[in-house]
Coordinates of C-alpha atoms and ligand atoms in Angstrom, one line a residue:
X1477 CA 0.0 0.0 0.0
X1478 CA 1.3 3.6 -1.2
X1479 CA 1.1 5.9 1.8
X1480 CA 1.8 9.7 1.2
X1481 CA 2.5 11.7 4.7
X1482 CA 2.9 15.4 4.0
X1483 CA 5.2 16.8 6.9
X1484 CA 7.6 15.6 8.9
X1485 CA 6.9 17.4 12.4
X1486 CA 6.5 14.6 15.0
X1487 CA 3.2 13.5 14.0
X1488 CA 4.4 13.0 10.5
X1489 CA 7.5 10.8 11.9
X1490 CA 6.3 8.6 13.9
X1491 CA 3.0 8.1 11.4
X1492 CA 5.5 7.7 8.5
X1493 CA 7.6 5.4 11.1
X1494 CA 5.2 3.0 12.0
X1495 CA 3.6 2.7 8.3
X1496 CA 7.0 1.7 6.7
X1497 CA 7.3 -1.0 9.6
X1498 CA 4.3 -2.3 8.7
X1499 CA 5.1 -2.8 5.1
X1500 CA 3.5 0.2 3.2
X1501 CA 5.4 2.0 0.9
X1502 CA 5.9 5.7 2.6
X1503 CA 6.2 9.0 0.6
X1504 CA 6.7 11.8 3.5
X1505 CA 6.5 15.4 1.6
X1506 CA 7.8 18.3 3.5
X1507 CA 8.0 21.8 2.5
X1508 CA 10.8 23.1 5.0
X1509 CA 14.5 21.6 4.1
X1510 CA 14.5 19.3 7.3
X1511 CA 12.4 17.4 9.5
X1512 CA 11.2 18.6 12.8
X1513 CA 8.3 20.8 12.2
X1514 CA 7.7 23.2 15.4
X1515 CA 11.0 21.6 16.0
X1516 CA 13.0 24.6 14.3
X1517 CA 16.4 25.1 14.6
X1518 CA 17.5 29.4 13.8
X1519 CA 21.1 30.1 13.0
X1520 CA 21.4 33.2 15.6
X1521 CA 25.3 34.6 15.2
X1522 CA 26.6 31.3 13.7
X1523 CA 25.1 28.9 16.4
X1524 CA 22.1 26.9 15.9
X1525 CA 19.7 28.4 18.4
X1526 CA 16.5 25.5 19.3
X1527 CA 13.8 27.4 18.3
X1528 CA 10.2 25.5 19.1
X1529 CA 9.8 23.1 22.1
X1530 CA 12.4 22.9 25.2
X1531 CA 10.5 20.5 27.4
X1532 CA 10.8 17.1 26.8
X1533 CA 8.7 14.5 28.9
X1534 CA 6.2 11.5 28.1
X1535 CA 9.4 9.9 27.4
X1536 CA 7.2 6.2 27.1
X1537 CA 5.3 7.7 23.8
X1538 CA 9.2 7.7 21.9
X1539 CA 10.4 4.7 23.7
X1540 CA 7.5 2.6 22.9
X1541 CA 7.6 3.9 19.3
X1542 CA 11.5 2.8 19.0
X1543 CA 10.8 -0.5 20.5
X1544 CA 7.8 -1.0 18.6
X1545 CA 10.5 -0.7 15.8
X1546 CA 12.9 -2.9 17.2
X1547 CA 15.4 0.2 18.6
X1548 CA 16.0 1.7 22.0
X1549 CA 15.7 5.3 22.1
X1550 CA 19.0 5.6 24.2
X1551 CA 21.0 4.1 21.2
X1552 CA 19.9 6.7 19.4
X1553 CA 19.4 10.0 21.6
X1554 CA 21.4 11.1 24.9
X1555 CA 19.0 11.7 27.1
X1556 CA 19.1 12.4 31.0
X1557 CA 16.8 13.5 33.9
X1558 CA 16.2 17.2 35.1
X1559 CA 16.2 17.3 38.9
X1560 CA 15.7 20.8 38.9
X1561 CA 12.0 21.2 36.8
X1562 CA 11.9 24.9 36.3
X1563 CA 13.6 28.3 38.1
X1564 CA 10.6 30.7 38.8
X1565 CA 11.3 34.4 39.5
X1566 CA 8.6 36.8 40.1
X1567 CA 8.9 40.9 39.5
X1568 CA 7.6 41.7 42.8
X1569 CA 10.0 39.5 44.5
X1570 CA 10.6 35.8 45.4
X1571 CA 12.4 32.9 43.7
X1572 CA 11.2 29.6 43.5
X1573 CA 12.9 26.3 42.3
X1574 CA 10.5 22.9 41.4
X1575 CA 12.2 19.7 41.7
X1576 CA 11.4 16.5 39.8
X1577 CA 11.3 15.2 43.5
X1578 CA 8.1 16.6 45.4
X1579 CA 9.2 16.7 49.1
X1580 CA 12.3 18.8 48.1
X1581 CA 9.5 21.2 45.9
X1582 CA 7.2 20.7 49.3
X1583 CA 10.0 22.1 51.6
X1584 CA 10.9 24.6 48.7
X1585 CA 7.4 26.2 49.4
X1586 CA 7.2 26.2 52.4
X1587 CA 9.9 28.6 52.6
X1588 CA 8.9 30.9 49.4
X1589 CA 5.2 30.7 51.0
X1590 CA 4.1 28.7 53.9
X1591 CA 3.5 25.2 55.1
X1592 CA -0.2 25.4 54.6
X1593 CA 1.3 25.8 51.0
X1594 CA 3.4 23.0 51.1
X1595 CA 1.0 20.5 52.1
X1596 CA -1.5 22.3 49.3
X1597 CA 1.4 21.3 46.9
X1598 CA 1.7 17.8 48.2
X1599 CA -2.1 17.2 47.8
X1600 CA -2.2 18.9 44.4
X1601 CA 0.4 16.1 43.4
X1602 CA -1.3 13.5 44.0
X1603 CA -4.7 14.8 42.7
X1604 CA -2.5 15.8 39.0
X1605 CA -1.7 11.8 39.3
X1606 CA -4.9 10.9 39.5
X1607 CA -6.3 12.7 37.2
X1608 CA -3.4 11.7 34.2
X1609 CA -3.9 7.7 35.6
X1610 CA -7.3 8.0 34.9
X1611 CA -7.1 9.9 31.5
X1612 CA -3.5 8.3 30.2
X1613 CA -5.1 4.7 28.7
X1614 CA -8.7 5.6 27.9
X1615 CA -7.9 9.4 26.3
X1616 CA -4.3 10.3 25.2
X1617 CA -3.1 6.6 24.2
X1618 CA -6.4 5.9 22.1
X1619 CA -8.2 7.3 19.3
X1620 CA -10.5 10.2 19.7
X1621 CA -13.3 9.7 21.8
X1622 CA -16.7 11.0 22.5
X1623 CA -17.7 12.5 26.3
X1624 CA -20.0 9.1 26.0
X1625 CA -17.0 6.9 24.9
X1626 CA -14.9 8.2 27.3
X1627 CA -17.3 7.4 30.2
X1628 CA -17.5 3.6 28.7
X1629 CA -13.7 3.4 28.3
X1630 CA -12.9 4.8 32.2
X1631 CA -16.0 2.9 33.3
X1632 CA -16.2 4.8 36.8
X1633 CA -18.6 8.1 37.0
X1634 CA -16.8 9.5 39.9
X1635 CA -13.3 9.1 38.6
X1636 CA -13.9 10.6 35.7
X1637 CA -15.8 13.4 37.8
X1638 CA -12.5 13.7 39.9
X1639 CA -11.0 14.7 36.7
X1640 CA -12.6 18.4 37.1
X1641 CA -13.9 19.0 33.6
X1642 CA -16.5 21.6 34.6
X1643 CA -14.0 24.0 36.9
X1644 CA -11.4 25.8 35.4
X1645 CA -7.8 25.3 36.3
X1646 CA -7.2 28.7 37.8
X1647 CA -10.4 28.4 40.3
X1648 CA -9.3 24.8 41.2
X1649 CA -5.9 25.7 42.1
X1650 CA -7.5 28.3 44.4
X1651 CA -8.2 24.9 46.9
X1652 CA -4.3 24.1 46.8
X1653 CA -2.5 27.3 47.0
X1654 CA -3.1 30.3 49.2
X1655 CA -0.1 32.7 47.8
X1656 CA -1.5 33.9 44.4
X1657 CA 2.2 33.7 42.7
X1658 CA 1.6 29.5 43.2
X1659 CA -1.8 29.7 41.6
X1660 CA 0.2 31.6 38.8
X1661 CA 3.1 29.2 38.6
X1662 CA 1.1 26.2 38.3
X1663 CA -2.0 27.8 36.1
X1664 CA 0.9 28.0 33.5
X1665 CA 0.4 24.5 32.9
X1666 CA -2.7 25.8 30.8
X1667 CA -0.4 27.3 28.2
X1668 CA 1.6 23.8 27.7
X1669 CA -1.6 23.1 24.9
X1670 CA -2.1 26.9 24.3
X1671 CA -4.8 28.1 26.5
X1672 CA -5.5 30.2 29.0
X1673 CA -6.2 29.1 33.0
X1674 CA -8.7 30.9 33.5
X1675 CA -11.1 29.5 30.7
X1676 CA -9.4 26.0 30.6
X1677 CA -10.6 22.7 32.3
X1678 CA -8.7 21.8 35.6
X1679 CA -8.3 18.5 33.8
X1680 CA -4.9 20.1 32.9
X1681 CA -3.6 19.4 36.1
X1682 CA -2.7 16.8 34.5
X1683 CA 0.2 18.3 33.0
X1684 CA 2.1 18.7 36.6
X1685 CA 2.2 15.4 37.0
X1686 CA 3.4 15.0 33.2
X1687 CA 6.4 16.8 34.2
X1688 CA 6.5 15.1 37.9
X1689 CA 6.7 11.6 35.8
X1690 CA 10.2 13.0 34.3
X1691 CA 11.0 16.2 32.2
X1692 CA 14.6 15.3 29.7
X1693 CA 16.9 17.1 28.7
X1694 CA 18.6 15.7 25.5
X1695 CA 21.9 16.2 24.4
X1696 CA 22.2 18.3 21.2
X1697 CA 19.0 19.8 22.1
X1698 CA 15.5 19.4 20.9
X1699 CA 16.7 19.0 17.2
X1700 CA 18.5 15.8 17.8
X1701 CA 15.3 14.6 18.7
X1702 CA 14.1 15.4 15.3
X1703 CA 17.1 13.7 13.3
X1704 CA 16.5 10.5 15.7
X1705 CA 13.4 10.5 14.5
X1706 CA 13.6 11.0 10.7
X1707 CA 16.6 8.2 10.9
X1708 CA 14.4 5.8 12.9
X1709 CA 11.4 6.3 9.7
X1710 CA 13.7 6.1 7.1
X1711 CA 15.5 2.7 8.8
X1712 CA 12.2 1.4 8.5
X1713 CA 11.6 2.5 4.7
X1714 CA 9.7 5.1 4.5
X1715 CA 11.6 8.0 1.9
X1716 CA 11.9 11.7 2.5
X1717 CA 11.4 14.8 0.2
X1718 CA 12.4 18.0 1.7
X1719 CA 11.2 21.0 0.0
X1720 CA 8.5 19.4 -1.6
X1721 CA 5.7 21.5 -0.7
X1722 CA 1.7 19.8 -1.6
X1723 CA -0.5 22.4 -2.4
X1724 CA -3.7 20.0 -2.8
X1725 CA -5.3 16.7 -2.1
X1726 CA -6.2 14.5 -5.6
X1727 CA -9.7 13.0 -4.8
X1728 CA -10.5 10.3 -7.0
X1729 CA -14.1 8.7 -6.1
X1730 CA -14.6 10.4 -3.3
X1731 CA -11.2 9.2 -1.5
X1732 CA -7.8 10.9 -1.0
X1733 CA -5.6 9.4 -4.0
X1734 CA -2.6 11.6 -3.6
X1735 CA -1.4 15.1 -3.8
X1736 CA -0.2 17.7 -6.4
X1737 CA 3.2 19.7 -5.6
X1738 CA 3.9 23.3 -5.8
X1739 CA 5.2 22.9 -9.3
X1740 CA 2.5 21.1 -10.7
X1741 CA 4.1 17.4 -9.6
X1742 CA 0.9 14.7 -9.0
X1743 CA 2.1 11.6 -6.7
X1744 CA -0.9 8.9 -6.3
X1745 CA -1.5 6.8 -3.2
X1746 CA -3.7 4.7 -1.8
X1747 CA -4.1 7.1 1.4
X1748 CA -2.4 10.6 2.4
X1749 CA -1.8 11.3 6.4
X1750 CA -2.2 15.5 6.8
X1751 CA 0.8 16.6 9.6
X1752 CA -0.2 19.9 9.2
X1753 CA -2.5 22.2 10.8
X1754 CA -5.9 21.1 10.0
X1755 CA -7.2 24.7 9.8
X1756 CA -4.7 24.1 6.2
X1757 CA -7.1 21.4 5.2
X1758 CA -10.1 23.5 3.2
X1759 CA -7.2 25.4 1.0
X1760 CA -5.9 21.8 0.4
X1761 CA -9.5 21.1 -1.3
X1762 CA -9.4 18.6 1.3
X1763 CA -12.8 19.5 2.8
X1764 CA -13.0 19.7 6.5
X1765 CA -13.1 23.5 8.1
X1766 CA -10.6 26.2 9.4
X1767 CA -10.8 26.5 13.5
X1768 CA -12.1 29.7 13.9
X1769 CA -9.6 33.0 14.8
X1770 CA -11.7 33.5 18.2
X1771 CA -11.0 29.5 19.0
X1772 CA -7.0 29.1 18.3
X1773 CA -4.4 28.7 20.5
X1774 CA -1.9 31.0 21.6
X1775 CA 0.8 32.3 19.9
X1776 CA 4.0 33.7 20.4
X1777 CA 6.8 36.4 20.0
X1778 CA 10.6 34.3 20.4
X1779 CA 13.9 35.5 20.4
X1780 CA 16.5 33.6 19.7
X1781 CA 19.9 34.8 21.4
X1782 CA 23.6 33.9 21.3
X1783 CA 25.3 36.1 23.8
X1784 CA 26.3 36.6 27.1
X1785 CA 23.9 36.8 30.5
X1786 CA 24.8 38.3 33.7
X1787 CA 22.7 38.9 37.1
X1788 CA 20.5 36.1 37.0
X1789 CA 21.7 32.0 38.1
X1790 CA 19.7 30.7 34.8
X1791 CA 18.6 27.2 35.0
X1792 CA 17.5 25.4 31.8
X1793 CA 14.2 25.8 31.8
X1794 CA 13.3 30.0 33.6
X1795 CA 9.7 31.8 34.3
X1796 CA 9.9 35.4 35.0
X1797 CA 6.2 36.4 36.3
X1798 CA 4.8 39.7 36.3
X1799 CA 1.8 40.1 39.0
X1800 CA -1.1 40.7 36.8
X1801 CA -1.6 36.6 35.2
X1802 CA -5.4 37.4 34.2
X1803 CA -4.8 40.5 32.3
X1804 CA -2.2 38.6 30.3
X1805 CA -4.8 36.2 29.2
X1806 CA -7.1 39.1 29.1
X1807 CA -4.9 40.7 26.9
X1808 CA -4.1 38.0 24.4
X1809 CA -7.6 36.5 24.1
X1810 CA -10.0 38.9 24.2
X1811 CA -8.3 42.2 23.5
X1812 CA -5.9 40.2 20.7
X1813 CA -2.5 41.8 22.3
X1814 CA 0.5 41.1 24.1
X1815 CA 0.1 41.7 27.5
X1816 CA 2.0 45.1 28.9
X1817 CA 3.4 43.0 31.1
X1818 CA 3.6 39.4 30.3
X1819 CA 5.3 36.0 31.4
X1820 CA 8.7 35.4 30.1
X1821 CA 10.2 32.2 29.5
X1822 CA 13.8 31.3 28.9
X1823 CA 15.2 28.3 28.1
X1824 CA 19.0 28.6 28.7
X1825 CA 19.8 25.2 26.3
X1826 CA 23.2 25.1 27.2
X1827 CA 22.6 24.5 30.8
X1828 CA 21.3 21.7 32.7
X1829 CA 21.7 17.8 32.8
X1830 CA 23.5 17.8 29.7
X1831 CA 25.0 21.0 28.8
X1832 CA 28.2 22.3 30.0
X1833 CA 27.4 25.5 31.8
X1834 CA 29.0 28.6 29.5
X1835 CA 32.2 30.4 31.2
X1836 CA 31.2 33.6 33.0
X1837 CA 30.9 36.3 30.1
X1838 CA 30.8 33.9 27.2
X1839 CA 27.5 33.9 25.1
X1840 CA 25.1 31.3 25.4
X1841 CA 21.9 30.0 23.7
X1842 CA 18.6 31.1 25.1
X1843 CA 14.6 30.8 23.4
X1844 CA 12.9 34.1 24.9
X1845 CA 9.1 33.7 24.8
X1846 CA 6.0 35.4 25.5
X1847 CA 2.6 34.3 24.7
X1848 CA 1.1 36.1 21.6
X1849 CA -2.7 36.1 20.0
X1850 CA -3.0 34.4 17.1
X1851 CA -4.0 37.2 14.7
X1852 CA -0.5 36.4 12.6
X1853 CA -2.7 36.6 9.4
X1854 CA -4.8 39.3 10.5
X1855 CA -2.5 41.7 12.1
X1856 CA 0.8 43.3 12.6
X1857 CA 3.6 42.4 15.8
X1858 CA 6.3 45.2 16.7
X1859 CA 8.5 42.7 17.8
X1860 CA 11.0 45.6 19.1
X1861 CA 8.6 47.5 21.0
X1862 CA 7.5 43.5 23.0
X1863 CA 11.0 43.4 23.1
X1864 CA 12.1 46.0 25.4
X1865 CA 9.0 45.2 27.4
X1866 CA 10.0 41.6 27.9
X1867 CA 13.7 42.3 28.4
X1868 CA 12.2 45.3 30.8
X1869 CA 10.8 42.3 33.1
X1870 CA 13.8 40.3 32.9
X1871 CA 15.9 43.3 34.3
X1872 CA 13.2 43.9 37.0
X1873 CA 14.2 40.2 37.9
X1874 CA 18.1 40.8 37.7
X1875 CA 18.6 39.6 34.0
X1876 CA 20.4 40.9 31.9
X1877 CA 21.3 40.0 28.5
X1878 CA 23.4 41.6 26.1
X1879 CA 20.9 41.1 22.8
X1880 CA 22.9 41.9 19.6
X1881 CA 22.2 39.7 17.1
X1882 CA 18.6 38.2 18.2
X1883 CA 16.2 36.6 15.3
X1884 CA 12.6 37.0 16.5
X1885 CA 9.7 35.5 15.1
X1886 CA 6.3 36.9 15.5
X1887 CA 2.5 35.6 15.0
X1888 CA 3.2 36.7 11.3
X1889 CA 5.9 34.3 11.1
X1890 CA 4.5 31.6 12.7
X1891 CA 1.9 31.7 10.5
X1892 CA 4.0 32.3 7.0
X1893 CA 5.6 28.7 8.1
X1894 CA 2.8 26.8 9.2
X1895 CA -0.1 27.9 6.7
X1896 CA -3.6 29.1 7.6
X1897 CA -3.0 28.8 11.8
X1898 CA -2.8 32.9 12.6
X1899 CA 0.2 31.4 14.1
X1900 CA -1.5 29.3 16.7
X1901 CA 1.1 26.9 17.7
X1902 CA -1.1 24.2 19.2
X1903 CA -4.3 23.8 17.1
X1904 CA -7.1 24.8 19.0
X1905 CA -7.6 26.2 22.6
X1906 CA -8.6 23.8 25.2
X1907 CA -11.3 25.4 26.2
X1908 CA -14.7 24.8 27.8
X1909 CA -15.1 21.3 28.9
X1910 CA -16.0 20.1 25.6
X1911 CA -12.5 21.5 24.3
X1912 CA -11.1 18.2 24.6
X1913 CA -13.4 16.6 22.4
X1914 CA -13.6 19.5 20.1
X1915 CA -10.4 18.5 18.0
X1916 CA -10.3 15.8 15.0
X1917 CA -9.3 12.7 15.3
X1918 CA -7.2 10.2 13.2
X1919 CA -10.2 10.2 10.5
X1920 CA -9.7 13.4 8.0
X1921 CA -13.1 14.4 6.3
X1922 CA -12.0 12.2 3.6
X1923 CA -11.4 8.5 3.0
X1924 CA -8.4 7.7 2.5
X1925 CA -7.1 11.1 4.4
X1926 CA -5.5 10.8 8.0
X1927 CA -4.9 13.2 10.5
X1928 CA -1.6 13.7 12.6
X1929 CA -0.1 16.4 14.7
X1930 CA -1.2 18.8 17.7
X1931 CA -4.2 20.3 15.8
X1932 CA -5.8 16.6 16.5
X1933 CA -6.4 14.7 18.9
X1934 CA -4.8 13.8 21.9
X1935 CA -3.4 17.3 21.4
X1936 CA -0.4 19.6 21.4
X1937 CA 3.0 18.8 22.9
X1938 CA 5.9 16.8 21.0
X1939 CA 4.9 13.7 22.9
X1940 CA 1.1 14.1 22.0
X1941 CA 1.9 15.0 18.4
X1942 CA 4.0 11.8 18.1
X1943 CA 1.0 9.8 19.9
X1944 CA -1.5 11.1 17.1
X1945 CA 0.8 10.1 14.1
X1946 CA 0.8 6.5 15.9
X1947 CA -3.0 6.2 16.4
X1948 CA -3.5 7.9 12.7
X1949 CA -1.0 5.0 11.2
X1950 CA -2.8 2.4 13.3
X1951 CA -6.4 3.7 12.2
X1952 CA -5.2 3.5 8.7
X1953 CA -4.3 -0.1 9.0
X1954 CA -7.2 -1.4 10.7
X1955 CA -9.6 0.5 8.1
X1956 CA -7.6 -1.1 5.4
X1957 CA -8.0 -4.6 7.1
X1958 CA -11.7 -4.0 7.4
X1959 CA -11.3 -3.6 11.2
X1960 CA -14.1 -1.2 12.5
X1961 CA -12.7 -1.3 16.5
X1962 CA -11.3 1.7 18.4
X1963 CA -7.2 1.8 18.7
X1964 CA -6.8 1.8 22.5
X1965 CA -3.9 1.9 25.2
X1966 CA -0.9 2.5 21.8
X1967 CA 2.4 2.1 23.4
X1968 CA 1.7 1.8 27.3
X1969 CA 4.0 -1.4 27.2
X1970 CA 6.5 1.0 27.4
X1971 CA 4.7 3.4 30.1
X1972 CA 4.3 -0.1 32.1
X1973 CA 7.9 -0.8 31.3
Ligands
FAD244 C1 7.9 28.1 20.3 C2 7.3 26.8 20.6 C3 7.5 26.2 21.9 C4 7.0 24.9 22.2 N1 7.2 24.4 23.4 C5 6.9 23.1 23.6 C6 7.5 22.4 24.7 O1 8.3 22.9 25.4 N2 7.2 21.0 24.8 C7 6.3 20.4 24.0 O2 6.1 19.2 24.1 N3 5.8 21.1 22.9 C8 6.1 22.4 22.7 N4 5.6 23.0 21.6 C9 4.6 22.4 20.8 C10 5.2 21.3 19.9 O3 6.3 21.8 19.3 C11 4.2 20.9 18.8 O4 3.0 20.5 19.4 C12 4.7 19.7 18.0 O5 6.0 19.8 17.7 C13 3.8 19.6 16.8 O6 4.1 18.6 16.0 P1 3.2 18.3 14.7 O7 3.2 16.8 14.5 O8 1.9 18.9 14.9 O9 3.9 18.9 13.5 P2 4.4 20.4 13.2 O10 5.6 20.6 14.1 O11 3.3 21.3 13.2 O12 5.0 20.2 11.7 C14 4.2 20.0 10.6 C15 5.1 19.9 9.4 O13 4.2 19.8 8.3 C16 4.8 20.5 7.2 N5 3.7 20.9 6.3 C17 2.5 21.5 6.6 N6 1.8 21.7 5.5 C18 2.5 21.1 4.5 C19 2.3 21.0 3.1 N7 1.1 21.5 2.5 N8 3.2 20.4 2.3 C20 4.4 19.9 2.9 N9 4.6 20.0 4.2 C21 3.7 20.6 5.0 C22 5.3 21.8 7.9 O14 6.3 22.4 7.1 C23 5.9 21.1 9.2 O15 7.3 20.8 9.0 C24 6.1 24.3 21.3 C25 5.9 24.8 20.0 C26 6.5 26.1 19.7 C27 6.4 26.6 18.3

């Protein structure tokens, strides 16, 4: 069977990797000159700068992947554990350090706030555990399901209850945390699949105990976890065309039957998987429907730095707060800006469990980011004027860096290299409670046409995208074998393991 996959961002990958294992003959198509997707790479002052995703974790998606194909992901990627999760710094004052383990974080809170805190913490660890042991099997590992599947596949009323659909994470955190900067720290988790806290589903919690379970750092950064990838698909047999951009779907008899190239090239196929944004889908003349501008994710504004730091003990992964977190949201969401004063996040990639810590005064790497609307097709960014307002935090915090030679990217750019998104960098927002089930799933609006990346289900996140490509290759196979059941629990061997 001829299988065309247009993209190579994680969904792509492992959808392409799985499909060549299992003895189709893979096409993957991608328009940028190397695989990786959201997993850019940005040439700032003749170092390669990582320019998309910096946290790592849901290591048992990649594993079980690899295995699946007969590797071991440590053969292929240096990987090692972060003790130290995150540095947080606050404008008005106060630093706070999360540890992967959570009596060091308890006693760590305790100090920055109190022990009525600390004990909030612990009991908001345990609750994020539940909540992702309930969810892992029946939602993220299988294919899409309806509120009503859902209920079938957890089978228990109260645990799914326990999973908080109808408060939102910022109000649920209020039961955990007195001191409002915690409520802040941990409502972040919200912006992990591009929403806000305060109109997202305290299901999310989920995500603390995501990073709790093990947050990587990988030697060579996030790219080499891109060229492990495309090595591992093409060791199985699937071929690669860079620069090969598809500008539409052939539909022969109602199915997908392969795409046309910018250029006018036609390839034909007995099914197409879609990495891409589905929003791209209708300009494909692959049916299906844009997400609309007032239901996208977030965007950003990044800078990507080679040169020297001073002031500030950077960890690898850095949140500088400012006090105001709802009228950043306010901001981005409803009055489509950047907030005056909004979150900063730096991850210093040459720091940490794998890097070698850069000599006092030497430049180093660091991805700057603030959150963004996504209007990149709608409206205009001053990146220099967010500039000095980001930087203008960090220095309230005691950061400075010396920024000649930054390469920013904007809503605009975002959305010039991954088409018809506004720049929304996760698909759709999460929210509501039916956000979760709002997204596609491995079925496109087609036959023949598959779905991968973190426009679909389970979601955004390098980990999730890779999960969808899996359940989109395994959908394609059982409707090929004339195999009507669900795909459930892909790859928790590994998680078991
Ligand atoms: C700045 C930033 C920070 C992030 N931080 C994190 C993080 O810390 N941790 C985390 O887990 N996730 C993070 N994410 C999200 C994560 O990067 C994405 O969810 C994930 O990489 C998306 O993978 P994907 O499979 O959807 O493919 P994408 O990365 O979206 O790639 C899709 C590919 O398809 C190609 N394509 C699209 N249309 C066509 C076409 N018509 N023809 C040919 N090729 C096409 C594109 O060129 C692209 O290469 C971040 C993202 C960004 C941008």
């Amino acid at each position: 069977m001829r299988v065309i996959v247009v993209g190579a961002g994680m969904g792509g990958l492992a959808a392409a990797t799985d499909l060549a294992r299992q003895g189709c003959e893979v096409t993957v198509l991608e328009a940028a000159a190397s695989p990786g997707g959201k997993m850019r790479h940005v040439e700032v002052a003749g170092r390669g700068v990582d320019a998309g995703p910096t946290v790592f974790t849901m290591r048992w998606i990649f594993e079980g992947l690899f295995a699946d194909a007969g590797q071991r992901l440590t053969d292929h990627l240096t990987i090692a554990a972060s003790d130290l999760l995150a540095r947080h710094a606050w404008r008005t004052g106060g630093r706070l350090d999360l540890f992967a383990d959570i009596e060091r974080s308890a006693e760590a809170i305790a100090a920055f706030a109190s022990p009525a805190d600390a004990q909030g913490y612990r009991d908001f660890c345990a609750r994020s555990a539940t909540i992702h042991d309930t969810l892992v099997g029946p939602f993220i590992a299988s294919e899409r399901p309806s509120m009503l599947d859902l209920v079938r596949r957890v089978g228990d009323l109260r645990a799914l209850w326990r999973t908080m659909p109808m408060r939102t994470l910022h109000s649920a955190l209020g039961v955990h945390f007195r001191d409002v900067r915690l409520r802040q720290l941990f409502a972040r988790y919200a912006t992990y699949v591009g929403s806000s806290p305060f109109l997202a589903p305290a299901t999310l919690m989920l995500v603390a105990h995501v990073e709790q379970d093990g947050v990587w750092q990988v030697k060579g950064g996030m790219r080499a976890v891109a060229l492990a990838l495309h090595g591992l698909a093409e060791g199985q047999g699937a071929g690669f065309r860079f620069n090969a951009r598809v500008e539409r779907v052939l539909i022969e008899g109602g199915r997908a039957a392969g795409v046309r190239l910018a250029g006018g090239e036609e390839l034909r196929a007995d099914a197409v998987v879609f990495n891409g944004d589905v929003s791209a889908l209708p300009a494909l003349g692959a049916r299906g429907e844009a997400t609309p501008r007032a239901k996208r994710s977030l965007s950003a504004i990044t800078w990507c730095v080679n040169a020297p730091t001073s002031g500030f003990d950077l960890a690898h992964h850095n949140v500088f707060f400012a006090e105001d977190y709802a009228a950043e949201f306010d901001a981005v969401f409803k009055r489509r800006r950047v907030a005056e004063a909004p979150t900063v996040y730096i991850c210093a990639q040459d720091r940490g469990a794998v890097g070698e810590a850069p000599a006092p005064g030497a430049p180093e790497r660091l991805l700057v980011l603030v959150n963004a609307p996504p209007d990149g097709d709608v409206a205009r960014f001053d990146a220099s004027a967010e500039e000095a307002r980001a930087f203008a935090l960090l220095r309230a915090c005691g950061l400075e860096v010396e920024r000649e030679g930054m390469v920013a990217t904007t809503p605009e750019g975002f959305h010039a290299v991954f088409p018809a998104t506004g720049g929304a960098l996760y698909g759709r927002a999460n929210h509501g409670m039916a956000g979760s089930f709002a997204r596609l799933g491995a079925r496109g609006p087609l036959p023949g046409l598959y779905l991968a990346g973190g426009s679909v289900h389970p979601g955004p996140g390098i980990p999730m995208a890779a999960m969808s490509g899996r359940l989109a290759a395994a959908r394609l196979l059982e409707d090929r074998a004339g195999r009507p059941r669900p795909v459930q629990g892909l790859g928790l061997q590994a998680r078991a393991r």
